[in-house]
XYZ file of C-alpha atoms in Angstrom:
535
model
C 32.242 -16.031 -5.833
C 30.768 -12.628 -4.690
C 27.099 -12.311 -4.745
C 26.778 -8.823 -6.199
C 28.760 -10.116 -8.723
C 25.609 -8.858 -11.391
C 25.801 -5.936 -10.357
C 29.651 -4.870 -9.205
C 30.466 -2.469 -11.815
C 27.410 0.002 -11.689
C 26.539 -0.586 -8.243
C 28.522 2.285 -6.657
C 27.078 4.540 -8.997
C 23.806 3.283 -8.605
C 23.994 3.277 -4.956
C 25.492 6.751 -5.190
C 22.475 8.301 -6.776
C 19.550 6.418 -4.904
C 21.277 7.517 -1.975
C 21.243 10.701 -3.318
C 17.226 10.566 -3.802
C 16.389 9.725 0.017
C 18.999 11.591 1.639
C 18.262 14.771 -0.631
C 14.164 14.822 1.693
C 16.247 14.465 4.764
C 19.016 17.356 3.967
C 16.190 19.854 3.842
C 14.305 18.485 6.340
C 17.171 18.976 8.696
C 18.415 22.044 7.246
C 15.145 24.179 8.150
C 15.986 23.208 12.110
C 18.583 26.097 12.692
C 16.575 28.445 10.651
C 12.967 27.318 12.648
C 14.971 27.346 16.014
C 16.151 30.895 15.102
C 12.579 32.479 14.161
C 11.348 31.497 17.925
C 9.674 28.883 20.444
C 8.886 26.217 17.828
C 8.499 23.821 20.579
C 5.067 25.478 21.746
C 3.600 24.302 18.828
C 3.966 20.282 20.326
C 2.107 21.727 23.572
C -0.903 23.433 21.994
C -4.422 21.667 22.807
C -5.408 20.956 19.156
C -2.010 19.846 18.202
C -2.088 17.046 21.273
C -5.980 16.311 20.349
C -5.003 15.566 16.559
C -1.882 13.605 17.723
C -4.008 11.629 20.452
C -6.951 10.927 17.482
C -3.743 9.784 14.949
C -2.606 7.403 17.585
C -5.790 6.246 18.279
C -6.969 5.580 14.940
C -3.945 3.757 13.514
C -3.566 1.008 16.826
C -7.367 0.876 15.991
C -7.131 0.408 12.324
C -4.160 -1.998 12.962
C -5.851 -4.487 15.094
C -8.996 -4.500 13.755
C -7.185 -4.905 10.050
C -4.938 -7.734 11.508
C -7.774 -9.956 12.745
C -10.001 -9.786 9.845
C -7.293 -10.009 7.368
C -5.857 -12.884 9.629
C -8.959 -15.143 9.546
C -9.480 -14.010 5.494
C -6.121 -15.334 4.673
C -6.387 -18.498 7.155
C -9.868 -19.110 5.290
C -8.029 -18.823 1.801
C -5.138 -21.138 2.514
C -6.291 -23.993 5.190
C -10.053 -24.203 4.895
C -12.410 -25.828 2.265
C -13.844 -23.173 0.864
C -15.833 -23.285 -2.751
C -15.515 -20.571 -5.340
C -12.266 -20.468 -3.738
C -10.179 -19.306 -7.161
C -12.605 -16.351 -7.206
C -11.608 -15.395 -3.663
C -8.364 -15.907 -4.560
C -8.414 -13.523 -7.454
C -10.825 -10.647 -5.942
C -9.980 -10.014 -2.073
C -7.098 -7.648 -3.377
C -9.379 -5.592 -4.857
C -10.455 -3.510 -2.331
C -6.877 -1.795 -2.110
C -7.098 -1.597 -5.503
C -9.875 1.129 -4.939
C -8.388 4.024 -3.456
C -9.495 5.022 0.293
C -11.140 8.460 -0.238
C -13.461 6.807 -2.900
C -14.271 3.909 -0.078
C -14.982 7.296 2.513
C -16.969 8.640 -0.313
C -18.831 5.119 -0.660
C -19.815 5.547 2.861
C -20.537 9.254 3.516
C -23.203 8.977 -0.257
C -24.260 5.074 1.423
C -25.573 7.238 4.491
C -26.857 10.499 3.027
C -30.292 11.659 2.825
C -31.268 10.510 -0.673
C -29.771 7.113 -0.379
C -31.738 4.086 -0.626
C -30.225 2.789 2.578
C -31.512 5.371 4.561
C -34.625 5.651 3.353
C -35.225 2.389 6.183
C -34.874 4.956 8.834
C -37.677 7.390 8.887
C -36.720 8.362 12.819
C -34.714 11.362 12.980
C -32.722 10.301 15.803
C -31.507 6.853 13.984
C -30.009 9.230 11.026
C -28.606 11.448 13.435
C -26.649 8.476 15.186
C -25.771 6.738 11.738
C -23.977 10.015 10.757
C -22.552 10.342 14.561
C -20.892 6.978 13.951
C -20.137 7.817 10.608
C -18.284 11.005 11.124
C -16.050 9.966 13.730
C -13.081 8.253 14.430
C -15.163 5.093 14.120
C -15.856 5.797 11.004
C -12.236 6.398 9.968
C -11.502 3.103 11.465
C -13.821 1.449 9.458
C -12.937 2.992 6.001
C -9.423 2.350 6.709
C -9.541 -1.259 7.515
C -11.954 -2.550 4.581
C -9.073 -0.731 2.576
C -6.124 -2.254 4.506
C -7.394 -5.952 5.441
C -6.376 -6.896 1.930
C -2.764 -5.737 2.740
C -2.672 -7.758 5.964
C -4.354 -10.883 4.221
C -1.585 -10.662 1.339
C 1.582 -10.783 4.074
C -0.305 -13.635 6.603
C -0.550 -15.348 3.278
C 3.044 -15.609 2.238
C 3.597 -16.512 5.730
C 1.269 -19.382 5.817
C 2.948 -20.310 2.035
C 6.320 -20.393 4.089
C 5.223 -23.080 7.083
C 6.714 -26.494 6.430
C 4.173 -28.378 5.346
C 5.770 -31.383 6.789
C 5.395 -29.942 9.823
C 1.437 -29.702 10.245
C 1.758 -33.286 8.726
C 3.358 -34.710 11.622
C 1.181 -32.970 14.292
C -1.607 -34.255 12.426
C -1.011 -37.875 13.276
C -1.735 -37.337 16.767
C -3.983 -33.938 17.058
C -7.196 -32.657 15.395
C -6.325 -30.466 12.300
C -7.846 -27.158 14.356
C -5.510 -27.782 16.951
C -2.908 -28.064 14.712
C -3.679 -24.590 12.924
C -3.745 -22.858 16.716
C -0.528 -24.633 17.812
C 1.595 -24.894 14.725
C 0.641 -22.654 12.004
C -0.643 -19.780 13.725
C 2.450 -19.633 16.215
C 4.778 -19.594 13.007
C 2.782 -17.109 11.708
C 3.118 -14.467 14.465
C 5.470 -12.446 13.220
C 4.047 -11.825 9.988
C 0.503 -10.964 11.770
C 2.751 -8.448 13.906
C 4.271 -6.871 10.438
C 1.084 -6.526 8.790
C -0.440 -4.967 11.838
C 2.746 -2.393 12.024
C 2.397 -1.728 8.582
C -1.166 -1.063 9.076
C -0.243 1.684 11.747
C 1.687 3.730 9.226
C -0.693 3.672 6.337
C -3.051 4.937 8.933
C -0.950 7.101 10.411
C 0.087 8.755 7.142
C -3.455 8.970 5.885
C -5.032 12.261 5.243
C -7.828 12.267 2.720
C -10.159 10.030 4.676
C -9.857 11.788 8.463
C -10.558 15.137 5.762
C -13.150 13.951 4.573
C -14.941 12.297 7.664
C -14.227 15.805 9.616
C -11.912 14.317 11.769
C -8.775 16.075 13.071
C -5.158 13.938 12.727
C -1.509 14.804 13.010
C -1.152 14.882 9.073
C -3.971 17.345 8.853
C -2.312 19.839 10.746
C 1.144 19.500 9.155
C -0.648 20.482 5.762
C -2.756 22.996 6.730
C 0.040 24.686 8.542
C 2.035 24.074 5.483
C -0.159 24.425 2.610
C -3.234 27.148 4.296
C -1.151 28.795 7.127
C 1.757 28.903 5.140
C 4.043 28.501 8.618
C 7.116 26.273 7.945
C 8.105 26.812 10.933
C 4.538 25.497 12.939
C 4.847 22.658 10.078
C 8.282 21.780 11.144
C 8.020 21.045 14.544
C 4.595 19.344 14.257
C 6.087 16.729 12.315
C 8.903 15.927 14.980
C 6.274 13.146 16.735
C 5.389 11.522 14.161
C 8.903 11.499 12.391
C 10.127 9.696 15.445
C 7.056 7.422 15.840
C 7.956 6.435 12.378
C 11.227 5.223 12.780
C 10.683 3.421 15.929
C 8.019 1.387 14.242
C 10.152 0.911 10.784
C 12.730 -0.350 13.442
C 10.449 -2.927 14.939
C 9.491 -3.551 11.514
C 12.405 -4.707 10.197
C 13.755 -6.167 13.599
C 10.400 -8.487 13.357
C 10.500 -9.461 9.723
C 14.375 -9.966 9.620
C 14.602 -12.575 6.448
C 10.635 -13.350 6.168
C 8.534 -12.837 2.788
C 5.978 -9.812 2.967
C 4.672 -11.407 -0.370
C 4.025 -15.030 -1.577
C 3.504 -16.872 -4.763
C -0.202 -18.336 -5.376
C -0.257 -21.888 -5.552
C 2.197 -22.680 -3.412
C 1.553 -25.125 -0.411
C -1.612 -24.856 -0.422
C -2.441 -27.496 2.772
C -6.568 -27.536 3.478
C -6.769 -28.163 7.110
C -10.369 -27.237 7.655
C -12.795 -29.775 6.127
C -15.599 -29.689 8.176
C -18.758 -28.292 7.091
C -19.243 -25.419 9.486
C -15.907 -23.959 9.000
C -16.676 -23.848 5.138
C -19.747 -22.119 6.116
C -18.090 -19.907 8.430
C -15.514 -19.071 5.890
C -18.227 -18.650 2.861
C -20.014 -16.207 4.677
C -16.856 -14.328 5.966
C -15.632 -14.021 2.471
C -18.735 -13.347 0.839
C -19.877 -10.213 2.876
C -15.801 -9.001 3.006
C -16.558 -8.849 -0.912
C -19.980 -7.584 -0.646
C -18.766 -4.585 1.795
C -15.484 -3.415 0.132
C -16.715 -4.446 -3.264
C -19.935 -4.362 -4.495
C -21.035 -1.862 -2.198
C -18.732 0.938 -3.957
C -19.952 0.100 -7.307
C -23.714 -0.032 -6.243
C -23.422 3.084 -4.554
C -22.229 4.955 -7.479
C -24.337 3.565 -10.156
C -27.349 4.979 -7.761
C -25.520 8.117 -7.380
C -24.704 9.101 -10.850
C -28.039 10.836 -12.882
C -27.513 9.798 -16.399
C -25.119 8.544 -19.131
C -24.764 11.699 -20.568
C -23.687 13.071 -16.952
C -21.447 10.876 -15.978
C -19.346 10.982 -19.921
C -19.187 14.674 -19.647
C -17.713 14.716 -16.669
C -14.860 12.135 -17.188
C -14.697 13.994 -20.422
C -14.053 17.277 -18.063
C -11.287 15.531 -16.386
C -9.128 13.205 -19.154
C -6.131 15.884 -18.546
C -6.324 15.073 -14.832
C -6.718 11.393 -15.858
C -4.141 10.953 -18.346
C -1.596 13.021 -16.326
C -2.525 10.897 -13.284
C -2.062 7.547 -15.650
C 1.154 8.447 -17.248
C 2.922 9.804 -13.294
C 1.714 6.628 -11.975
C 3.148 4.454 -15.222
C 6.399 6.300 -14.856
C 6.677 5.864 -11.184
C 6.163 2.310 -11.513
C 8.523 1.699 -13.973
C 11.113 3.749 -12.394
C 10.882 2.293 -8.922
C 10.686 -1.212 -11.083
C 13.971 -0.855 -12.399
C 15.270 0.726 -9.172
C 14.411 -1.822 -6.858
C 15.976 -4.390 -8.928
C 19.465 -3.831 -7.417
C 18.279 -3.606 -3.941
C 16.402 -6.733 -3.876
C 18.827 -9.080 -5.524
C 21.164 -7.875 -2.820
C 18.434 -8.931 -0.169
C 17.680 -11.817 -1.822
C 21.460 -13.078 -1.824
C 21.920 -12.430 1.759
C 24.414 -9.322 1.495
C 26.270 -8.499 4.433
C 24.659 -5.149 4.825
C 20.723 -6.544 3.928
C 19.797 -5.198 7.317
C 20.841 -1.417 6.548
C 19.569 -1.889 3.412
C 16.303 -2.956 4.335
C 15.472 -0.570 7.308
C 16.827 2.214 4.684
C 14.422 1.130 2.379
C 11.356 1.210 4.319
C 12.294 4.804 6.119
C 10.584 6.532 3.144
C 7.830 4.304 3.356
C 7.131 4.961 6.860
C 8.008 8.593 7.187
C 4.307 10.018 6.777
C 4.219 11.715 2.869
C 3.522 15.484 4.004
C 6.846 14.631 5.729
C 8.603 13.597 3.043
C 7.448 16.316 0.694
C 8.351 18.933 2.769
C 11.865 17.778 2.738
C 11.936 17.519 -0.884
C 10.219 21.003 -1.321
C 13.234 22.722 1.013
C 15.500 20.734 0.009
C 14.920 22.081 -3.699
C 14.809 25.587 -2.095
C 18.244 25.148 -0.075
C 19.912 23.920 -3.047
C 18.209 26.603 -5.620
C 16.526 24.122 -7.924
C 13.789 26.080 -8.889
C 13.407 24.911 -12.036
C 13.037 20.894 -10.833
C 10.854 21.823 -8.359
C 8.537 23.596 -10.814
C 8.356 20.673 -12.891
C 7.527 17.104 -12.243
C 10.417 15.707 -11.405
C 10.134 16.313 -8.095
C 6.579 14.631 -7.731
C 7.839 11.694 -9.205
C 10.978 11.579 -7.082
C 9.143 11.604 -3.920
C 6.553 8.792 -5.084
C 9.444 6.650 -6.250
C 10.988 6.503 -2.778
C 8.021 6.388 -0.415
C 6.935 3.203 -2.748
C 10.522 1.980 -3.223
C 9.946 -0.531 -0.762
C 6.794 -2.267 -1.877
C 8.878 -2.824 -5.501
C 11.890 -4.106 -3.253
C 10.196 -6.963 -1.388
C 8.180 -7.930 -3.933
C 11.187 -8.715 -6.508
C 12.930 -9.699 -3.427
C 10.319 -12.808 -3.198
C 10.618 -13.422 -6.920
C 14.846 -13.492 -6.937
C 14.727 -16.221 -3.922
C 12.580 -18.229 -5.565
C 15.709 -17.979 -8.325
C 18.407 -21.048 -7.724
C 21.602 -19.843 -7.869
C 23.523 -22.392 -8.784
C 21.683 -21.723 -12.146
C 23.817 -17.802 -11.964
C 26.952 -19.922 -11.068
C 26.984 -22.451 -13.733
C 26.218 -19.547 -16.221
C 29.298 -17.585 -14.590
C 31.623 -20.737 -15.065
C 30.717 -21.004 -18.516
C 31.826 -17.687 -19.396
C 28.128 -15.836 -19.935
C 28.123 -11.925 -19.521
C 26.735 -9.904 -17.385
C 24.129 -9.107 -20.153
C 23.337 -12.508 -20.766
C 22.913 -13.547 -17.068
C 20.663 -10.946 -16.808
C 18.398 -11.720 -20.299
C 18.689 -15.289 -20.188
C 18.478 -16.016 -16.295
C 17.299 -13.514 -14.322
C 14.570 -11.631 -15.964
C 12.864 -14.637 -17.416
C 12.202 -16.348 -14.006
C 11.527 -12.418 -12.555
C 8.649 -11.653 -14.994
C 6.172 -12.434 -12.506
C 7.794 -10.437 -9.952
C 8.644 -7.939 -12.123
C 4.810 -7.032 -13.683
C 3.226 -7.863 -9.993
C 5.754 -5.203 -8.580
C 4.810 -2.616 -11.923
C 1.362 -3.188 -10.952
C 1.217 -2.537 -7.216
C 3.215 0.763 -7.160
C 1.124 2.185 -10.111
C -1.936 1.779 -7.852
C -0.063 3.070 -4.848
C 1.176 5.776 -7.047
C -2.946 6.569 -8.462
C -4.298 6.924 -5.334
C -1.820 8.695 -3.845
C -3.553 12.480 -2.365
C -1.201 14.244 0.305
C 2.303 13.832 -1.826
C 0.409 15.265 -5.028
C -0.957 18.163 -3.438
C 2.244 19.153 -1.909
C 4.537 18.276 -5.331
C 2.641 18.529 -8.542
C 3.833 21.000 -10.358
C 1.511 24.401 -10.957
C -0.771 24.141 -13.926
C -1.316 20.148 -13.104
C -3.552 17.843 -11.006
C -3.726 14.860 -10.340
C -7.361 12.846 -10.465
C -7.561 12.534 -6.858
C -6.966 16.394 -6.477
C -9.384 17.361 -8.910
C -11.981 14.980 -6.954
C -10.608 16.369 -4.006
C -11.389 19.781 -4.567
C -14.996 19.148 -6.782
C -16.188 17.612 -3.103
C -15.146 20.809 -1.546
C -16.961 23.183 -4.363
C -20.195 20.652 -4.133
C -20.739 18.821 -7.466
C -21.697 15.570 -6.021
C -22.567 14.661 -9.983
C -18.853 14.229 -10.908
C -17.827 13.364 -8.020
C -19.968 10.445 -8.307
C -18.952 10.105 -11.812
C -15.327 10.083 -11.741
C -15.422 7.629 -8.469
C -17.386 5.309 -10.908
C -14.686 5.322 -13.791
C -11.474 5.082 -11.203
C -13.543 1.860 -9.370
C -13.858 0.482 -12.932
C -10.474 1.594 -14.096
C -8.866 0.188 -11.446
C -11.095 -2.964 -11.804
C -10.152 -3.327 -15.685
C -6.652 -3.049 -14.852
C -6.502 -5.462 -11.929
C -8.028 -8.094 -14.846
C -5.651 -6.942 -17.350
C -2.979 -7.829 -14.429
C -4.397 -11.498 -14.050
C -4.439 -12.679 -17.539
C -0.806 -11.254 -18.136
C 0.609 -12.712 -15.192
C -1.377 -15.800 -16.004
C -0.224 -15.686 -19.058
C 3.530 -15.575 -17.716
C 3.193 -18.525 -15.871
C 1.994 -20.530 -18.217
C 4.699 -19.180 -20.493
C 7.384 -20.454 -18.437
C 5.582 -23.788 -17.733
C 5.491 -24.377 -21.092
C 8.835 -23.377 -21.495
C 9.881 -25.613 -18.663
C 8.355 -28.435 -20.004
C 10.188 -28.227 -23.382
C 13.644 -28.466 -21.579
C-alpha cells in the first residue's frame, strides 16, 4: 500500500508545475549574475559603509526581535496551557489577534501614541522627556518593540502545539514525587525546546524580511536598500549583489529550521491536553496580569489610538469611501491567494503527513520561499518574466499572486499537515479495500475531518496575504494598489486623517473577520461532533 496512493496519478503533474512556480524566482534570480558580473565590480556594493550599517542594524534587529518574541510568547503560551488562569477562553480566542493587525498599522499605533497632540503625551510637559520618548521611539528599539507585540502571537501559537504534543502521562508521573513547577522546568519546558528554538528562527526571518516598519521608524535595514536600489535607483545590478547576504543568511536559517523541527507540529488543535499545572494563587495573578496588559498593548491600544485620531464620522466614511478600489482589490488578491495556496498545499502536506520518503526535501523546499526575504523573491519573478519575455503576465496580476502563493505556501502546508495527522489511516485503508475511488476517499474521508484545517489554513494566508507591503509594491500590476500601498504612500504625502481612518477600518476588518473565523470553525467542530455522535 503506497501512501501517495490519493494522489499518484496527478502528482507528477502537479509537482511539475509547483516546481515550476519556485524555481521560475530562482531562474531569474540566477540568470542576472553573468549579466551583473559583466556590467562591473558588483562586489563593492557588499563593502560600502551604509550597505554594512543597514546589514549590521538587520542583524541586530531580528536576533533582538527573536529573543525578546520567544520569551514573552513562551511564558504567554505556558500561562494559556499549564496555569489557572480565569477568563481563560477569552485569552484563548484573542492573543492571535495582534498578528491579525498588520505591523505598519502597530508602527503607526506607536509613532500617533507618541506625537504631539496625543493624549499620552500631553503627561510630559518637559521638552527633554518628548525628545527621549521619540529617541527611543525612532530607533532600532523601537523596531524591536513593534515587531515583537506583532510576532509574540506567532511564537505563542508554535510553543503551544508543542506543549499540546508532551505526554501527558509523563508530567503525571513526575508529579508523584516533585512540585508541579519543577515539573514544568524539568519536563515540559525541556520537551519544548525545540519548538521555542523554531519560533525564535522564524521570528528572525519575519524580521529580517520586514520593510514597512524600519521605513517608517527611519531606520536603515538590508531590505531597505535592496528596494530603493531597485525600485528609486533603478540599479539591478547594486540590487543584485545586496541581496547575496541575506539570500544566504536565509537558507542557513531555513536549514536549521527544518533540521530542528524535523517531524514536530508548528500548529496545534485547541482543546487538546490541556494539563493545569499551576494552581497557586500568585501564578494566576502573575499570569492575569501578563495576559491582560499583552492584550491591552497590542490590542486595545491600536483601536484607542485611532478612534482619538480620526476627526469625525463623516471623515473617516469619505475616506474609506476614497479607497474601496484599493480595498476590494486588496480583499479579492488576498481571497484568491488563499484559496490557491489552500488547494496547493493540500498535496504537499498529505505527503508530510504520511511520512514520504522525500518529506525532508519537501519540507526545506517549502519553507525556502518563505524565508528568502520578499524583495528577493520578487526580483526573481520580475527578471525572470523579463528573461523569458512574458510581458504580458508580468503586466497583469498573475505575477503578484504567484509570488504571494509561494512565500505563504508554507504556512498552508503545516497547517493541513497538523490536520491530515490527526486523520487515522486505517480509516483511507479500509475505504481502499472496499473498492472507494479516489473521489470518494477524498469527499467522504479526507475533507470532512480536514475542514478545520482547511478554513484555519484559508484564513491565515489571507491575512498574511492583506498585510503584505514589500511583494505588492514590487508586483502589482500598473493602474492597481493594494490598501497597504495606498496607506503607504498617503503617510508619505501627509494626510494623517485617512491614514488614521483607513488604519481604523483594516483593525476592525481584520477584527470582524477573525470572529467570522471563530464561529465557522466552531461551527465545524461541533458539526463533526455531532456527526460523530450519530455513528
Amino acid at each position: 500500500m503506497t501512501i501517495n496512493y490519493l494522489f499518484r496519478p496527478h502528482l507528477s503533474a502537479f509537482f511539475v508545475l509547483t516546481g515550476v512556480l519556485f524555481c521560475l524566482p530562482l531562474a531569474g534570480y540566477l540568470a542576472f549574475f553573468p549579466a551583473s558580473l559583466q556590467e562591473g565590480d558588483g562586489f563593492g556594493y557588499l563593502f560600502q559603509r551604509q550597505y554594512l550599517q543597514s546589514l549590521s542594524n538587520s542583524l541586530l534587529l531580528a536576533l533582538c526581535t527573536a529573543c525578546i518574541a520567544g520569551i514573552f510568547g513562551t511564558l504567554q503560551a505556558l500561562f494559556l496551557q499549564r496555569v489557572r488562569v480565569p477568563w481563560r477562553n477569552f485569552f484563548l480566542s484573542s492573543y492571535f489577534v495582534p498578528f491579525l493587525i498588520p505591523p505598519y498599522i502597530h508602527a503607526i499605533t506607536w509613532s500617533r501614541g507618541l506625537g504631539e497632540k496625543s493624549l499620552f503625551m500631553q503627561f510630559f510637559s518637559i521638552t527633554e522627556s518628548r525628545q527621549i520618548l521619540y529617541g527611543l521611539l525612532y530607533s532600532k528599539a523601537g523596531v524591536v518593540l513593534i515587531l515583537s507585540i506583532w510576532l509574540i502571537p506567532l511564537v505563542t501559537t508554535i510553543v503551544m502545539a508543542g506543549l499540546q504534543s508532551v505526554d501527558v502521562r509523563q508530567e503525571e508521573t513526575a508529579l508523584c514525587s516533585n512540585s508541579p513547577f519543577t515539573v514544568l522546568r524539568k519536563i515540559s519546558l525541556p520537551l519544548i525546546t525545540p519548538h521555542i528554538l523554531g519560533s525564535c528562527l522564524l521570528a528572525f526571518l519575519f524580521t529580517l524580511n520586514s520593510f514597512d516598519v524600519p521605513d517608517i521608524l527611519r531606520v536603515r535595514v538590508i531590505s531597505g536598500e535592496i528596494f530603493i536600489q531597485l525600485a528609486a535607483m533603478y540599479d539591478e545590478m547594486g540590487a543584485f549583489f545586496m541581496s547575496i547576504p541575506p539570500l544566504l543568511l536565509a537558507l542557513a536559517v531555513a536549514m536549521i529550521i527544518q533540521r530542528n523541527m524535523r517531524e514536530r507540529r508548528y500548529f496545534g488543535f485547541p482543546g487538546i491536553q490541556k494539563r493545569i499545572l499551576l494552581t497557586e494563587k500568585r501564578y494566576t495573578v502573575s499570569a492575569c496580569i501578563f495576559l491582560a496588559m499583552i492584550w491591552l498593548v497590542s490590542v486595545a491600544l491600536p483601536v484607542i489610538v485611532f478612534i482619538a485620531a480620526v476627526p469625525n464620522v463623516e471623515i473617516f466614511w469619505r475616506s474609506v469611501s476614497g479607497a474601496f478600489d484599493e480595498l476590494f482589490y486588496s480583499t479579492m488578491l488576498s481571497l484568491l491567494c488563499a484559496l490557491a495556496t489552500v488547494a496547493a498545499a493540500m498535496p504537499y502536506a498529505y505527503l508530510l503527513a504520511r511520512r514520504h520518503p522525500l518529506r525532508s526535501v519537501i519540507d526545506f523546499f517549502a519553507l525556502i520561499p518563505l524565508a528568502v526575504p520578499t524583495a528577493l523573491f520578487s526580483i526573481g519573478l520580475i527578471k525572470a518574466g523579463n528573461f523569458f519575455d512574458l510581458p504580458s503576465l508580468s503586466s497583469t496580476s498573475l505575477f503578484c499572486l504567484t509570488g504571494l502563493v509561494a512565500h505563504f505556501l508554507f504556512v498552508g502546508i503545516k497547517i493541513m499537515q497538523a490536520g491530515i495527522e490527526q486523520i487515522d489511516f486505517q480509516a483511507e485503508e479500509a475505504a481502499m479495500l472496499s473498492g472507494a475511488s479516489k473521489t470518494k476517499l477524498m469527499l467522504h474521508i479526507i475533507l470532512p475531518q480536514l475542514k478545520t484545517s482547511m478554513i484555519t489554513a484559508f484564513f491565515l494566508v489571507f491575512v498574511c496575504c492583506f498585510a503584505e507591503l514589500s511583494a505588492t509594491l514590487l508586483l502589482v500590476p500598473p493602474g492597481r494598489a493594494t490598501i497597504a500601498v495606498k496607506i503607504y504612500n498617503l503617510m508619505h504625502y501627509g494626510a494623517d486623517d485617512m491614514v488614521a481612518s483607513l488604519c481604523l477600518f483594516i483593525i476592525i476588518m481584520m477584527l470582524f473577520s477573525g470572529l467570522l473565523f471563530k464561529l465557522c470553525y466552531a461551527w465545524m467542530v461541533n458539526d463533526h461532533r455531532s456527526k460523530t455522535v450519530k455513528l
